[in-house]
Amino acid sequence: MIAVQNRLKVLRAMRDWSQAELAGRLDVSRQAVNAIETGKHDPSLPLAFRISRLFDLPIEEIFHDEH
Amino acid sequence: MTNIDPNRSGTGLSGSLPTLGRVAISLAGGIVLVFLAATAAGYISVMIEQRSADARDSAILGAIALAFAGVAYATWRFGQRFTSGETISSGPGEARTRQRLRTQMIYFGVALVVGGFIGGITGAFDQGDGSLFGKDWDKLSLDPSIAILLAMLLLVGFLGLPLYGFRMIDDYKRERNLIGFTGGCLGVLAGFPIWAVLHAGGFLPAPHAFGIFAIAYVSMIVAFLYARWRL
């Protein structure tokens, strides 16, 4: 299984958002944001696109695998 | 089981108001919880004194336990909403989250009412000596119309509400819930034959319907809790 890593925590910190605030903007639970940030959960493709739009970055600049 | 868990939805409170709000909610919740606990303790002490307990007692205690859990959860969640003075700007995502929060509160209310009705009606109209959620469920005797009403409520409670709840949670929570339901299913698939062979070997009484139901329920909760805290 390939672990998918992400820069969500960094991007969130750059905007000075809390996990709850980011969760609100993405319309998911705070726990979901926390799980994604800590690598416990990979977001669905629709959610990945929402994250991409929110930060105005391509998906591959937010999420990347080990390869 | 759906574990609906609303976000803090940016009330815009600042300064001392969050602290006051938290204190007020904690105080009110604490008073209600103490009242419910005292009521349950009093009821149990009367049951012990009279050395009798029937389906109605179970239903009443079940309703009190449900109410206790509901109030405890609500106190915890609403208390959390006051722990931060942060203001979340309003946008489509936040609006949907707030709408979802309102729907979730209605969901909890409906679930509580349905559960209370099932427990209350079963306790009040049982013409036998059984209990719906007990080993002696086959001694339960109900008027046909009451039985149909209860069947419909159970269908709502155990099928309609969970399925509807799935629509209100995000991918992450849906995944955890699916792990929970998978645990319940595997618990029954493995539990029944194990119980049967242990019965054949003289270790356990014969498998019964409520036992299988309990295995499913407990397995589901254990799997859900495992997914929540360990995965």
PDB file of C-alpha atoms in Angstrom:
ATOM      1  CA  MET A   1       0.000   0.000   0.000  1.00  0.00           C
ATOM      2  CA  ILE A   2       1.417   3.370  -1.033  1.00  0.00           C
ATOM      3  CA  ALA A   3       1.242   6.018   1.639  1.00  0.00           C
ATOM      4  CA  VAL A   4      -0.076   9.328   0.383  1.00  0.00           C
ATOM      5  CA  GLN A   5       1.420  12.345   2.057  1.00  0.00           C
ATOM      6  CA  ASN A   6       0.128  15.865   1.954  1.00  0.00           C
ATOM      7  CA  ARG A   7       0.926  19.484   2.793  1.00  0.00           C
ATOM      8  CA  LEU A   8      -2.486  20.274   4.175  1.00  0.00           C
ATOM      9  CA  LYS A   9      -1.237  21.213   7.631  1.00  0.00           C
ATOM     10  CA  VAL A  10       1.386  23.562   6.203  1.00  0.00           C
ATOM     11  CA  LEU A  11      -1.061  25.202   3.816  1.00  0.00           C
ATOM     12  CA  ARG A  12      -3.583  25.609   6.603  1.00  0.00           C
ATOM     13  CA  ALA A  13      -0.983  27.110   8.916  1.00  0.00           C
ATOM     14  CA  MET A  14       0.077  29.572   6.205  1.00  0.00           C
ATOM     15  CA  ARG A  15      -3.473  30.913   6.183  1.00  0.00           C
ATOM     16  CA  ASP A  16      -3.717  30.822   9.966  1.00  0.00           C
ATOM     17  CA  TRP A  17      -6.796  28.634   9.858  1.00  0.00           C
ATOM     18  CA  SER A  18      -7.774  26.214  12.576  1.00  0.00           C
ATOM     19  CA  GLN A  19      -8.747  22.664  11.687  1.00  0.00           C
ATOM     20  CA  ALA A  20     -12.354  23.566  12.457  1.00  0.00           C
ATOM     21  CA  GLU A  21     -12.229  26.552  10.147  1.00  0.00           C
ATOM     22  CA  LEU A  22     -10.737  24.515   7.317  1.00  0.00           C
ATOM     23  CA  ALA A  23     -13.319  21.796   7.956  1.00  0.00           C
ATOM     24  CA  GLY A  24     -16.063  24.383   7.659  1.00  0.00           C
ATOM     25  CA  ARG A  25     -14.675  25.659   4.362  1.00  0.00           C
ATOM     26  CA  LEU A  26     -14.460  22.105   3.015  1.00  0.00           C
ATOM     27  CA  ASP A  27     -17.807  21.042   4.450  1.00  0.00           C
ATOM     28  CA  VAL A  28     -16.338  18.093   6.319  1.00  0.00           C
ATOM     29  CA  SER A  29     -15.839  17.320  10.006  1.00  0.00           C
ATOM     30  CA  ARG A  30     -12.837  18.605  11.947  1.00  0.00           C
ATOM     31  CA  GLN A  31     -11.897  14.990  12.605  1.00  0.00           C
ATOM     32  CA  ALA A  32     -11.695  14.392   8.864  1.00  0.00           C
ATOM     33  CA  VAL A  33      -9.256  17.291   8.480  1.00  0.00           C
ATOM     34  CA  ASN A  34      -7.185  15.975  11.363  1.00  0.00           C
ATOM     35  CA  ALA A  35      -7.164  12.453   9.912  1.00  0.00           C
ATOM     36  CA  ILE A  36      -6.052  13.728   6.508  1.00  0.00           C
ATOM     37  CA  GLU A  37      -3.327  15.901   8.015  1.00  0.00           C
ATOM     38  CA  THR A  38      -1.949  13.032  10.074  1.00  0.00           C
ATOM     39  CA  GLY A  39      -2.079  10.629   7.151  1.00  0.00           C
ATOM     40  CA  LYS A  40      -4.686   8.370   8.744  1.00  0.00           C
ATOM     41  CA  HIS A  41      -7.204   8.964   6.005  1.00  0.00           C
ATOM     42  CA  ASP A  42      -6.929   9.610   2.288  1.00  0.00           C
ATOM     43  CA  PRO A  43      -9.572  12.016   1.033  1.00  0.00           C
ATOM     44  CA  SER A  44     -11.952  11.026  -1.719  1.00  0.00           C
ATOM     45  CA  LEU A  45     -11.322  12.468  -5.153  1.00  0.00           C
ATOM     46  CA  PRO A  46     -14.167  15.016  -4.869  1.00  0.00           C
ATOM     47  CA  LEU A  47     -12.763  16.209  -1.542  1.00  0.00           C
ATOM     48  CA  ALA A  48      -9.252  16.379  -2.984  1.00  0.00           C
ATOM     49  CA  PHE A  49     -10.608  18.623  -5.738  1.00  0.00           C
ATOM     50  CA  ARG A  50     -12.341  20.832  -3.159  1.00  0.00           C
ATOM     51  CA  ILE A  51      -9.067  21.136  -1.258  1.00  0.00           C
ATOM     52  CA  SER A  52      -7.275  21.926  -4.483  1.00  0.00           C
ATOM     53  CA  ARG A  53      -9.769  24.676  -5.361  1.00  0.00           C
ATOM     54  CA  LEU A  54      -9.704  26.113  -1.851  1.00  0.00           C
ATOM     55  CA  PHE A  55      -5.926  26.506  -1.836  1.00  0.00           C
ATOM     56  CA  ASP A  56      -5.803  27.312  -5.532  1.00  0.00           C
ATOM     57  CA  LEU A  57      -3.145  24.676  -6.105  1.00  0.00           C
ATOM     58  CA  PRO A  58      -3.003  21.571  -8.308  1.00  0.00           C
ATOM     59  CA  ILE A  59      -3.801  18.362  -6.452  1.00  0.00           C
ATOM     60  CA  GLU A  60      -0.307  17.013  -6.989  1.00  0.00           C
ATOM     61  CA  GLU A  61       1.159  20.020  -5.188  1.00  0.00           C
ATOM     62  CA  ILE A  62      -0.901  19.182  -2.118  1.00  0.00           C
ATOM     63  CA  PHE A  63      -0.870  15.391  -2.207  1.00  0.00           C
ATOM     64  CA  HIS A  64       2.016  13.209  -3.294  1.00  0.00           C
ATOM     65  CA  ASP A  65       2.893   9.534  -2.905  1.00  0.00           C
ATOM     66  CA  GLU A  66       6.275   8.096  -2.008  1.00  0.00           C
ATOM     67  CA  HIS A  67       7.353   7.644  -5.631  1.00  0.00           C
TER      68      HIS A  67
ATOM     69  CA  MET B   1     -23.711   4.514  15.673  1.00  0.00           C
ATOM     70  CA  THR B   2     -23.500   7.041  12.971  1.00  0.00           C
ATOM     71  CA  ASN B   3     -21.479   9.244  15.246  1.00  0.00           C
ATOM     72  CA  ILE B   4     -22.648  12.482  13.845  1.00  0.00           C
ATOM     73  CA  ASP B   5     -20.180  15.004  14.969  1.00  0.00           C
ATOM     74  CA  PRO B   6     -20.853  18.588  14.021  1.00  0.00           C
ATOM     75  CA  ASN B   7     -18.133  21.115  13.525  1.00  0.00           C
ATOM     76  CA  ARG B   8     -17.801  24.138  15.624  1.00  0.00           C
ATOM     77  CA  SER B   9     -19.735  26.442  13.441  1.00  0.00           C
ATOM     78  CA  GLY B  10     -18.381  29.864  14.170  1.00  0.00           C
ATOM     79  CA  THR B  11     -20.769  31.663  16.420  1.00  0.00           C
ATOM     80  CA  GLY B  12     -18.748  34.827  16.335  1.00  0.00           C
ATOM     81  CA  LEU B  13     -18.578  35.015  20.096  1.00  0.00           C
ATOM     82  CA  SER B  14     -15.609  36.742  21.588  1.00  0.00           C
ATOM     83  CA  GLY B  15     -14.204  37.971  24.867  1.00  0.00           C
ATOM     84  CA  SER B  16     -15.825  36.596  28.014  1.00  0.00           C
ATOM     85  CA  LEU B  17     -18.946  35.350  26.285  1.00  0.00           C
ATOM     86  CA  PRO B  18     -17.421  32.007  25.266  1.00  0.00           C
ATOM     87  CA  THR B  19     -16.420  31.318  28.878  1.00  0.00           C
ATOM     88  CA  LEU B  20     -19.840  32.337  30.175  1.00  0.00           C
ATOM     89  CA  GLY B  21     -21.525  30.226  27.542  1.00  0.00           C
ATOM     90  CA  ARG B  22     -19.355  27.232  28.377  1.00  0.00           C
ATOM     91  CA  VAL B  23     -20.006  27.603  32.091  1.00  0.00           C
ATOM     92  CA  ALA B  24     -23.763  28.003  31.559  1.00  0.00           C
ATOM     93  CA  ILE B  25     -23.977  24.957  29.302  1.00  0.00           C
ATOM     94  CA  SER B  26     -21.828  22.845  31.618  1.00  0.00           C
ATOM     95  CA  LEU B  27     -23.897  23.906  34.630  1.00  0.00           C
ATOM     96  CA  ALA B  28     -27.241  23.262  32.973  1.00  0.00           C
ATOM     97  CA  GLY B  29     -26.033  19.957  31.540  1.00  0.00           C
ATOM     98  CA  GLY B  30     -24.591  18.922  34.902  1.00  0.00           C
ATOM     99  CA  ILE B  31     -27.837  19.670  36.736  1.00  0.00           C
ATOM    100  CA  VAL B  32     -29.881  17.652  34.240  1.00  0.00           C
ATOM    101  CA  LEU B  33     -27.394  14.757  34.394  1.00  0.00           C
ATOM    102  CA  VAL B  34     -27.457  14.695  38.196  1.00  0.00           C
ATOM    103  CA  PHE B  35     -31.261  14.756  38.098  1.00  0.00           C
ATOM    104  CA  LEU B  36     -31.377  11.855  35.616  1.00  0.00           C
ATOM    105  CA  ALA B  37     -28.795   9.850  37.567  1.00  0.00           C
ATOM    106  CA  ALA B  38     -30.704  10.419  40.813  1.00  0.00           C
ATOM    107  CA  THR B  39     -33.962   9.386  39.135  1.00  0.00           C
ATOM    108  CA  ALA B  40     -32.372   6.195  37.812  1.00  0.00           C
ATOM    109  CA  ALA B  41     -30.786   5.438  41.181  1.00  0.00           C
ATOM    110  CA  GLY B  42     -34.113   5.947  42.941  1.00  0.00           C
ATOM    111  CA  TYR B  43     -35.915   3.757  40.450  1.00  0.00           C
ATOM    112  CA  ILE B  44     -33.341   0.995  40.768  1.00  0.00           C
ATOM    113  CA  SER B  45     -33.448   1.141  44.557  1.00  0.00           C
ATOM    114  CA  VAL B  46     -37.253   0.723  44.473  1.00  0.00           C
ATOM    115  CA  MET B  47     -36.857  -2.241  42.111  1.00  0.00           C
ATOM    116  CA  ILE B  48     -34.340  -3.831  44.439  1.00  0.00           C
ATOM    117  CA  GLU B  49     -36.586  -3.199  47.426  1.00  0.00           C
ATOM    118  CA  GLN B  50     -39.584  -4.765  45.692  1.00  0.00           C
ATOM    119  CA  ARG B  51     -37.399  -7.531  44.262  1.00  0.00           C
ATOM    120  CA  SER B  52     -39.190  -7.312  40.931  1.00  0.00           C
ATOM    121  CA  ALA B  53     -38.372  -6.006  37.489  1.00  0.00           C
ATOM    122  CA  ASP B  54     -40.455  -6.307  34.343  1.00  0.00           C
ATOM    123  CA  ALA B  55     -40.314  -5.043  30.761  1.00  0.00           C
ATOM    124  CA  ARG B  56     -41.759  -1.674  31.732  1.00  0.00           C
ATOM    125  CA  ASP B  57     -38.975  -1.115  34.274  1.00  0.00           C
ATOM    126  CA  SER B  58     -36.439  -1.991  31.604  1.00  0.00           C
ATOM    127  CA  ALA B  59     -38.079   0.413  29.187  1.00  0.00           C
ATOM    128  CA  ILE B  60     -38.104   3.258  31.711  1.00  0.00           C
ATOM    129  CA  LEU B  61     -34.490   2.680  32.717  1.00  0.00           C
ATOM    130  CA  GLY B  62     -33.538   2.408  29.057  1.00  0.00           C
ATOM    131  CA  ALA B  63     -35.248   5.713  28.332  1.00  0.00           C
ATOM    132  CA  ILE B  64     -33.438   7.368  31.247  1.00  0.00           C
ATOM    133  CA  ALA B  65     -30.113   5.966  30.026  1.00  0.00           C
ATOM    134  CA  LEU B  66     -30.835   7.243  26.521  1.00  0.00           C
ATOM    135  CA  ALA B  67     -31.725  10.676  27.840  1.00  0.00           C
ATOM    136  CA  PHE B  68     -28.584  10.702  29.996  1.00  0.00           C
ATOM    137  CA  ALA B  69     -26.405   9.818  27.035  1.00  0.00           C
ATOM    138  CA  GLY B  70     -28.104  12.426  24.879  1.00  0.00           C
ATOM    139  CA  VAL B  71     -27.719  15.206  27.438  1.00  0.00           C
ATOM    140  CA  ALA B  72     -24.097  14.258  28.149  1.00  0.00           C
ATOM    141  CA  TYR B  73     -23.271  14.292  24.459  1.00  0.00           C
ATOM    142  CA  ALA B  74     -25.095  17.553  23.827  1.00  0.00           C
ATOM    143  CA  THR B  75     -23.360  19.211  26.800  1.00  0.00           C
ATOM    144  CA  TRP B  76     -19.994  18.082  25.556  1.00  0.00           C
ATOM    145  CA  ARG B  77     -20.566  19.145  21.959  1.00  0.00           C
ATOM    146  CA  PHE B  78     -22.231  22.472  22.646  1.00  0.00           C
ATOM    147  CA  GLY B  79     -19.659  23.200  25.340  1.00  0.00           C
ATOM    148  CA  GLN B  80     -16.956  22.708  22.719  1.00  0.00           C
ATOM    149  CA  ARG B  81     -18.584  25.229  20.442  1.00  0.00           C
ATOM    150  CA  PHE B  82     -17.917  27.866  23.063  1.00  0.00           C
ATOM    151  CA  THR B  83     -14.313  26.960  23.691  1.00  0.00           C
ATOM    152  CA  SER B  84     -12.965  29.125  20.930  1.00  0.00           C
ATOM    153  CA  GLY B  85     -13.656  32.715  20.133  1.00  0.00           C
ATOM    154  CA  GLU B  86     -12.607  32.226  16.526  1.00  0.00           C
ATOM    155  CA  THR B  87     -14.893  33.571  13.879  1.00  0.00           C
ATOM    156  CA  ILE B  88     -15.330  31.470  10.800  1.00  0.00           C
ATOM    157  CA  SER B  89     -16.139  33.465   7.740  1.00  0.00           C
ATOM    158  CA  SER B  90     -19.376  32.697   5.977  1.00  0.00           C
ATOM    159  CA  GLY B  91     -19.231  30.850   2.688  1.00  0.00           C
ATOM    160  CA  PRO B  92     -21.021  28.012   0.899  1.00  0.00           C
ATOM    161  CA  GLY B  93     -19.111  25.352   2.854  1.00  0.00           C
ATOM    162  CA  GLU B  94     -19.855  26.975   6.210  1.00  0.00           C
ATOM    163  CA  ALA B  95     -23.508  27.490   5.280  1.00  0.00           C
ATOM    164  CA  ARG B  96     -23.823  23.827   4.344  1.00  0.00           C
ATOM    165  CA  THR B  97     -22.105  22.831   7.575  1.00  0.00           C
ATOM    166  CA  ARG B  98     -24.520  24.937   9.642  1.00  0.00           C
ATOM    167  CA  GLN B  99     -27.471  23.502   7.746  1.00  0.00           C
ATOM    168  CA  ARG B 100     -26.109  20.020   8.311  1.00  0.00           C
ATOM    169  CA  LEU B 101     -25.701  20.774  12.013  1.00  0.00           C
ATOM    170  CA  ARG B 102     -29.359  21.774  12.258  1.00  0.00           C
ATOM    171  CA  THR B 103     -30.397  18.618  10.395  1.00  0.00           C
ATOM    172  CA  GLN B 104     -28.243  16.536  12.690  1.00  0.00           C
ATOM    173  CA  MET B 105     -29.882  17.987  15.775  1.00  0.00           C
ATOM    174  CA  ILE B 106     -33.295  17.117  14.312  1.00  0.00           C
ATOM    175  CA  TYR B 107     -31.937  13.646  13.520  1.00  0.00           C
ATOM    176  CA  PHE B 108     -30.870  13.152  17.128  1.00  0.00           C
ATOM    177  CA  GLY B 109     -34.252  14.375  18.350  1.00  0.00           C
ATOM    178  CA  VAL B 110     -36.136  11.986  16.053  1.00  0.00           C
ATOM    179  CA  ALA B 111     -33.860   9.087  17.047  1.00  0.00           C
ATOM    180  CA  LEU B 112     -34.459   9.843  20.728  1.00  0.00           C
ATOM    181  CA  VAL B 113     -38.226  10.039  20.250  1.00  0.00           C
ATOM    182  CA  VAL B 114     -38.341   6.837  18.173  1.00  0.00           C
ATOM    183  CA  GLY B 115     -36.220   5.004  20.762  1.00  0.00           C
ATOM    184  CA  GLY B 116     -38.384   6.307  23.582  1.00  0.00           C
ATOM    185  CA  PHE B 117     -41.569   5.269  21.773  1.00  0.00           C
ATOM    186  CA  ILE B 118     -40.258   1.759  21.134  1.00  0.00           C
ATOM    187  CA  GLY B 119     -39.181   1.299  24.740  1.00  0.00           C
ATOM    188  CA  GLY B 120     -42.276   2.968  26.182  1.00  0.00           C
ATOM    189  CA  ILE B 121     -44.822   1.151  24.012  1.00  0.00           C
ATOM    190  CA  THR B 122     -43.138  -2.212  24.508  1.00  0.00           C
ATOM    191  CA  GLY B 123     -43.113  -1.727  28.246  1.00  0.00           C
ATOM    192  CA  ALA B 124     -46.623  -0.341  28.497  1.00  0.00           C
ATOM    193  CA  PHE B 125     -48.460  -2.755  26.164  1.00  0.00           C
ATOM    194  CA  ASP B 126     -46.635  -6.019  26.764  1.00  0.00           C
ATOM    195  CA  GLN B 127     -49.256  -8.607  27.697  1.00  0.00           C
ATOM    196  CA  GLY B 128     -46.707 -11.305  28.497  1.00  0.00           C
ATOM    197  CA  ASP B 129     -43.595 -11.520  30.646  1.00  0.00           C
ATOM    198  CA  GLY B 130     -40.954 -10.958  28.012  1.00  0.00           C
ATOM    199  CA  SER B 131     -38.647  -8.151  27.061  1.00  0.00           C
ATOM    200  CA  LEU B 132     -37.954  -7.035  23.506  1.00  0.00           C
ATOM    201  CA  PHE B 133     -34.233  -6.728  24.140  1.00  0.00           C
ATOM    202  CA  GLY B 134     -33.693  -9.729  26.358  1.00  0.00           C
ATOM    203  CA  LYS B 135     -33.283 -13.487  26.316  1.00  0.00           C
ATOM    204  CA  ASP B 136     -36.983 -13.921  27.123  1.00  0.00           C
ATOM    205  CA  TRP B 137     -38.114 -11.980  24.049  1.00  0.00           C
ATOM    206  CA  ASP B 138     -40.336 -14.926  22.996  1.00  0.00           C
ATOM    207  CA  LYS B 139     -42.512 -14.347  26.062  1.00  0.00           C
ATOM    208  CA  LEU B 140     -43.365 -10.896  24.770  1.00  0.00           C
ATOM    209  CA  SER B 141     -47.026 -10.682  23.806  1.00  0.00           C
ATOM    210  CA  LEU B 142     -48.444  -7.698  21.958  1.00  0.00           C
ATOM    211  CA  ASP B 143     -51.693  -6.630  20.372  1.00  0.00           C
ATOM    212  CA  PRO B 144     -51.345  -7.065  16.555  1.00  0.00           C
ATOM    213  CA  SER B 145     -51.834  -3.363  15.853  1.00  0.00           C
ATOM    214  CA  ILE B 146     -49.207  -2.456  18.459  1.00  0.00           C
ATOM    215  CA  ALA B 147     -46.890  -5.056  16.954  1.00  0.00           C
ATOM    216  CA  ILE B 148     -47.256  -3.517  13.496  1.00  0.00           C
ATOM    217  CA  LEU B 149     -46.659  -0.028  14.902  1.00  0.00           C
ATOM    218  CA  LEU B 150     -43.532  -1.240  16.705  1.00  0.00           C
ATOM    219  CA  ALA B 151     -42.300  -3.033  13.590  1.00  0.00           C
ATOM    220  CA  MET B 152     -42.608   0.217  11.650  1.00  0.00           C
ATOM    221  CA  LEU B 153     -40.804   2.170  14.367  1.00  0.00           C
ATOM    222  CA  LEU B 154     -38.040  -0.436  14.507  1.00  0.00           C
ATOM    223  CA  LEU B 155     -37.715  -0.239  10.744  1.00  0.00           C
ATOM    224  CA  VAL B 156     -37.299   3.516  11.054  1.00  0.00           C
ATOM    225  CA  GLY B 157     -34.919   3.209  14.015  1.00  0.00           C
ATOM    226  CA  PHE B 158     -32.678   0.427  12.761  1.00  0.00           C
ATOM    227  CA  LEU B 159     -32.815   0.970   9.016  1.00  0.00           C
ATOM    228  CA  GLY B 160     -34.203   4.372   8.037  1.00  0.00           C
ATOM    229  CA  LEU B 161     -32.263   6.530  10.502  1.00  0.00           C
ATOM    230  CA  PRO B 162     -28.861   4.844   9.999  1.00  0.00           C
ATOM    231  CA  LEU B 163     -29.218   5.046   6.216  1.00  0.00           C
ATOM    232  CA  TYR B 164     -30.281   8.662   6.444  1.00  0.00           C
ATOM    233  CA  GLY B 165     -27.426   9.324   8.860  1.00  0.00           C
ATOM    234  CA  PHE B 166     -24.972   8.036   6.298  1.00  0.00           C
ATOM    235  CA  ARG B 167     -26.011  10.861   4.008  1.00  0.00           C
ATOM    236  CA  MET B 168     -25.073  13.474   6.596  1.00  0.00           C
ATOM    237  CA  ILE B 169     -21.542  12.392   7.399  1.00  0.00           C
ATOM    238  CA  ASP B 170     -18.358  12.914   5.453  1.00  0.00           C
ATOM    239  CA  ASP B 171     -16.145  10.274   3.834  1.00  0.00           C
ATOM    240  CA  TYR B 172     -13.955   9.829   6.883  1.00  0.00           C
ATOM    241  CA  LYS B 173     -16.822   9.119   9.241  1.00  0.00           C
ATOM    242  CA  ARG B 174     -18.579   6.994   6.653  1.00  0.00           C
ATOM    243  CA  GLU B 175     -15.454   4.854   6.455  1.00  0.00           C
ATOM    244  CA  ARG B 176     -15.351   4.415  10.226  1.00  0.00           C
ATOM    245  CA  ASN B 177     -19.040   3.548  10.293  1.00  0.00           C
ATOM    246  CA  LEU B 178     -18.562   0.995   7.543  1.00  0.00           C
ATOM    247  CA  ILE B 179     -15.756  -0.583   9.574  1.00  0.00           C
ATOM    248  CA  GLY B 180     -18.181  -0.721  12.497  1.00  0.00           C
ATOM    249  CA  PHE B 181     -20.921  -2.386  10.459  1.00  0.00           C
ATOM    250  CA  THR B 182     -18.392  -4.795   8.985  1.00  0.00           C
ATOM    251  CA  GLY B 183     -17.322  -5.709  12.510  1.00  0.00           C
ATOM    252  CA  GLY B 184     -20.950  -6.400  13.427  1.00  0.00           C
ATOM    253  CA  CYS B 185     -21.453  -8.587  10.382  1.00  0.00           C
ATOM    254  CA  LEU B 186     -18.244 -10.564  10.954  1.00  0.00           C
ATOM    255  CA  GLY B 187     -19.143 -10.917  14.629  1.00  0.00           C
ATOM    256  CA  VAL B 188     -22.349 -12.746  13.691  1.00  0.00           C
ATOM    257  CA  LEU B 189     -20.748 -14.793  10.893  1.00  0.00           C
ATOM    258  CA  ALA B 190     -18.086 -16.037  13.294  1.00  0.00           C
ATOM    259  CA  GLY B 191     -20.073 -15.798  16.523  1.00  0.00           C
ATOM    260  CA  PHE B 192     -23.009 -18.049  15.694  1.00  0.00           C
ATOM    261  CA  PRO B 193     -21.052 -21.153  14.599  1.00  0.00           C
ATOM    262  CA  ILE B 194     -18.621 -20.712  17.482  1.00  0.00           C
ATOM    263  CA  TRP B 195     -21.524 -20.465  19.906  1.00  0.00           C
ATOM    264  CA  ALA B 196     -23.175 -23.501  18.260  1.00  0.00           C
ATOM    265  CA  VAL B 197     -20.119 -25.739  18.580  1.00  0.00           C
ATOM    266  CA  LEU B 198     -19.506 -24.577  22.139  1.00  0.00           C
ATOM    267  CA  HIS B 199     -23.143 -25.458  22.882  1.00  0.00           C
ATOM    268  CA  ALA B 200     -22.620 -28.856  21.244  1.00  0.00           C
ATOM    269  CA  GLY B 201     -19.629 -29.362  23.496  1.00  0.00           C
ATOM    270  CA  GLY B 202     -21.683 -28.508  26.546  1.00  0.00           C
ATOM    271  CA  PHE B 203     -19.986 -25.213  27.313  1.00  0.00           C
ATOM    272  CA  LEU B 204     -22.841 -22.810  26.564  1.00  0.00           C
ATOM    273  CA  PRO B 205     -26.630 -22.820  26.393  1.00  0.00           C
ATOM    274  CA  ALA B 206     -28.214 -23.079  22.929  1.00  0.00           C
ATOM    275  CA  PRO B 207     -27.845 -19.998  20.713  1.00  0.00           C
ATOM    276  CA  HIS B 208     -30.847 -17.696  20.857  1.00  0.00           C
ATOM    277  CA  ALA B 209     -32.022 -14.769  18.758  1.00  0.00           C
ATOM    278  CA  PHE B 210     -31.261 -12.022  21.240  1.00  0.00           C
ATOM    279  CA  GLY B 211     -27.785 -13.412  21.838  1.00  0.00           C
ATOM    280  CA  ILE B 212     -27.051 -13.206  18.111  1.00  0.00           C
ATOM    281  CA  PHE B 213     -28.451  -9.663  18.040  1.00  0.00           C
ATOM    282  CA  ALA B 214     -26.258  -8.759  21.018  1.00  0.00           C
ATOM    283  CA  ILE B 215     -23.176 -10.250  19.342  1.00  0.00           C
ATOM    284  CA  ALA B 216     -23.844  -8.124  16.254  1.00  0.00           C
ATOM    285  CA  TYR B 217     -24.394  -4.990  18.285  1.00  0.00           C
ATOM    286  CA  VAL B 218     -21.385  -5.391  20.560  1.00  0.00           C
ATOM    287  CA  SER B 219     -19.094  -6.371  17.662  1.00  0.00           C
ATOM    288  CA  MET B 220     -20.265  -3.347  15.732  1.00  0.00           C
ATOM    289  CA  ILE B 221     -19.551  -0.980  18.606  1.00  0.00           C
ATOM    290  CA  VAL B 222     -16.153  -2.543  19.348  1.00  0.00           C
ATOM    291  CA  ALA B 223     -15.142  -2.335  15.677  1.00  0.00           C
ATOM    292  CA  PHE B 224     -16.346   1.251  15.464  1.00  0.00           C
ATOM    293  CA  LEU B 225     -14.431   2.270  18.591  1.00  0.00           C
ATOM    294  CA  TYR B 226     -11.324   0.499  17.311  1.00  0.00           C
ATOM    295  CA  ALA B 227     -11.596   2.363  14.005  1.00  0.00           C
ATOM    296  CA  ARG B 228     -12.128   5.623  15.811  1.00  0.00           C
ATOM    297  CA  TRP B 229      -9.183   5.449  18.162  1.00  0.00           C
ATOM    298  CA  ARG B 230      -6.681   3.111  16.571  1.00  0.00           C
ATOM    299  CA  LEU B 231      -6.938   3.588  12.821  1.00  0.00           C
TER     300      LEU B 231
END
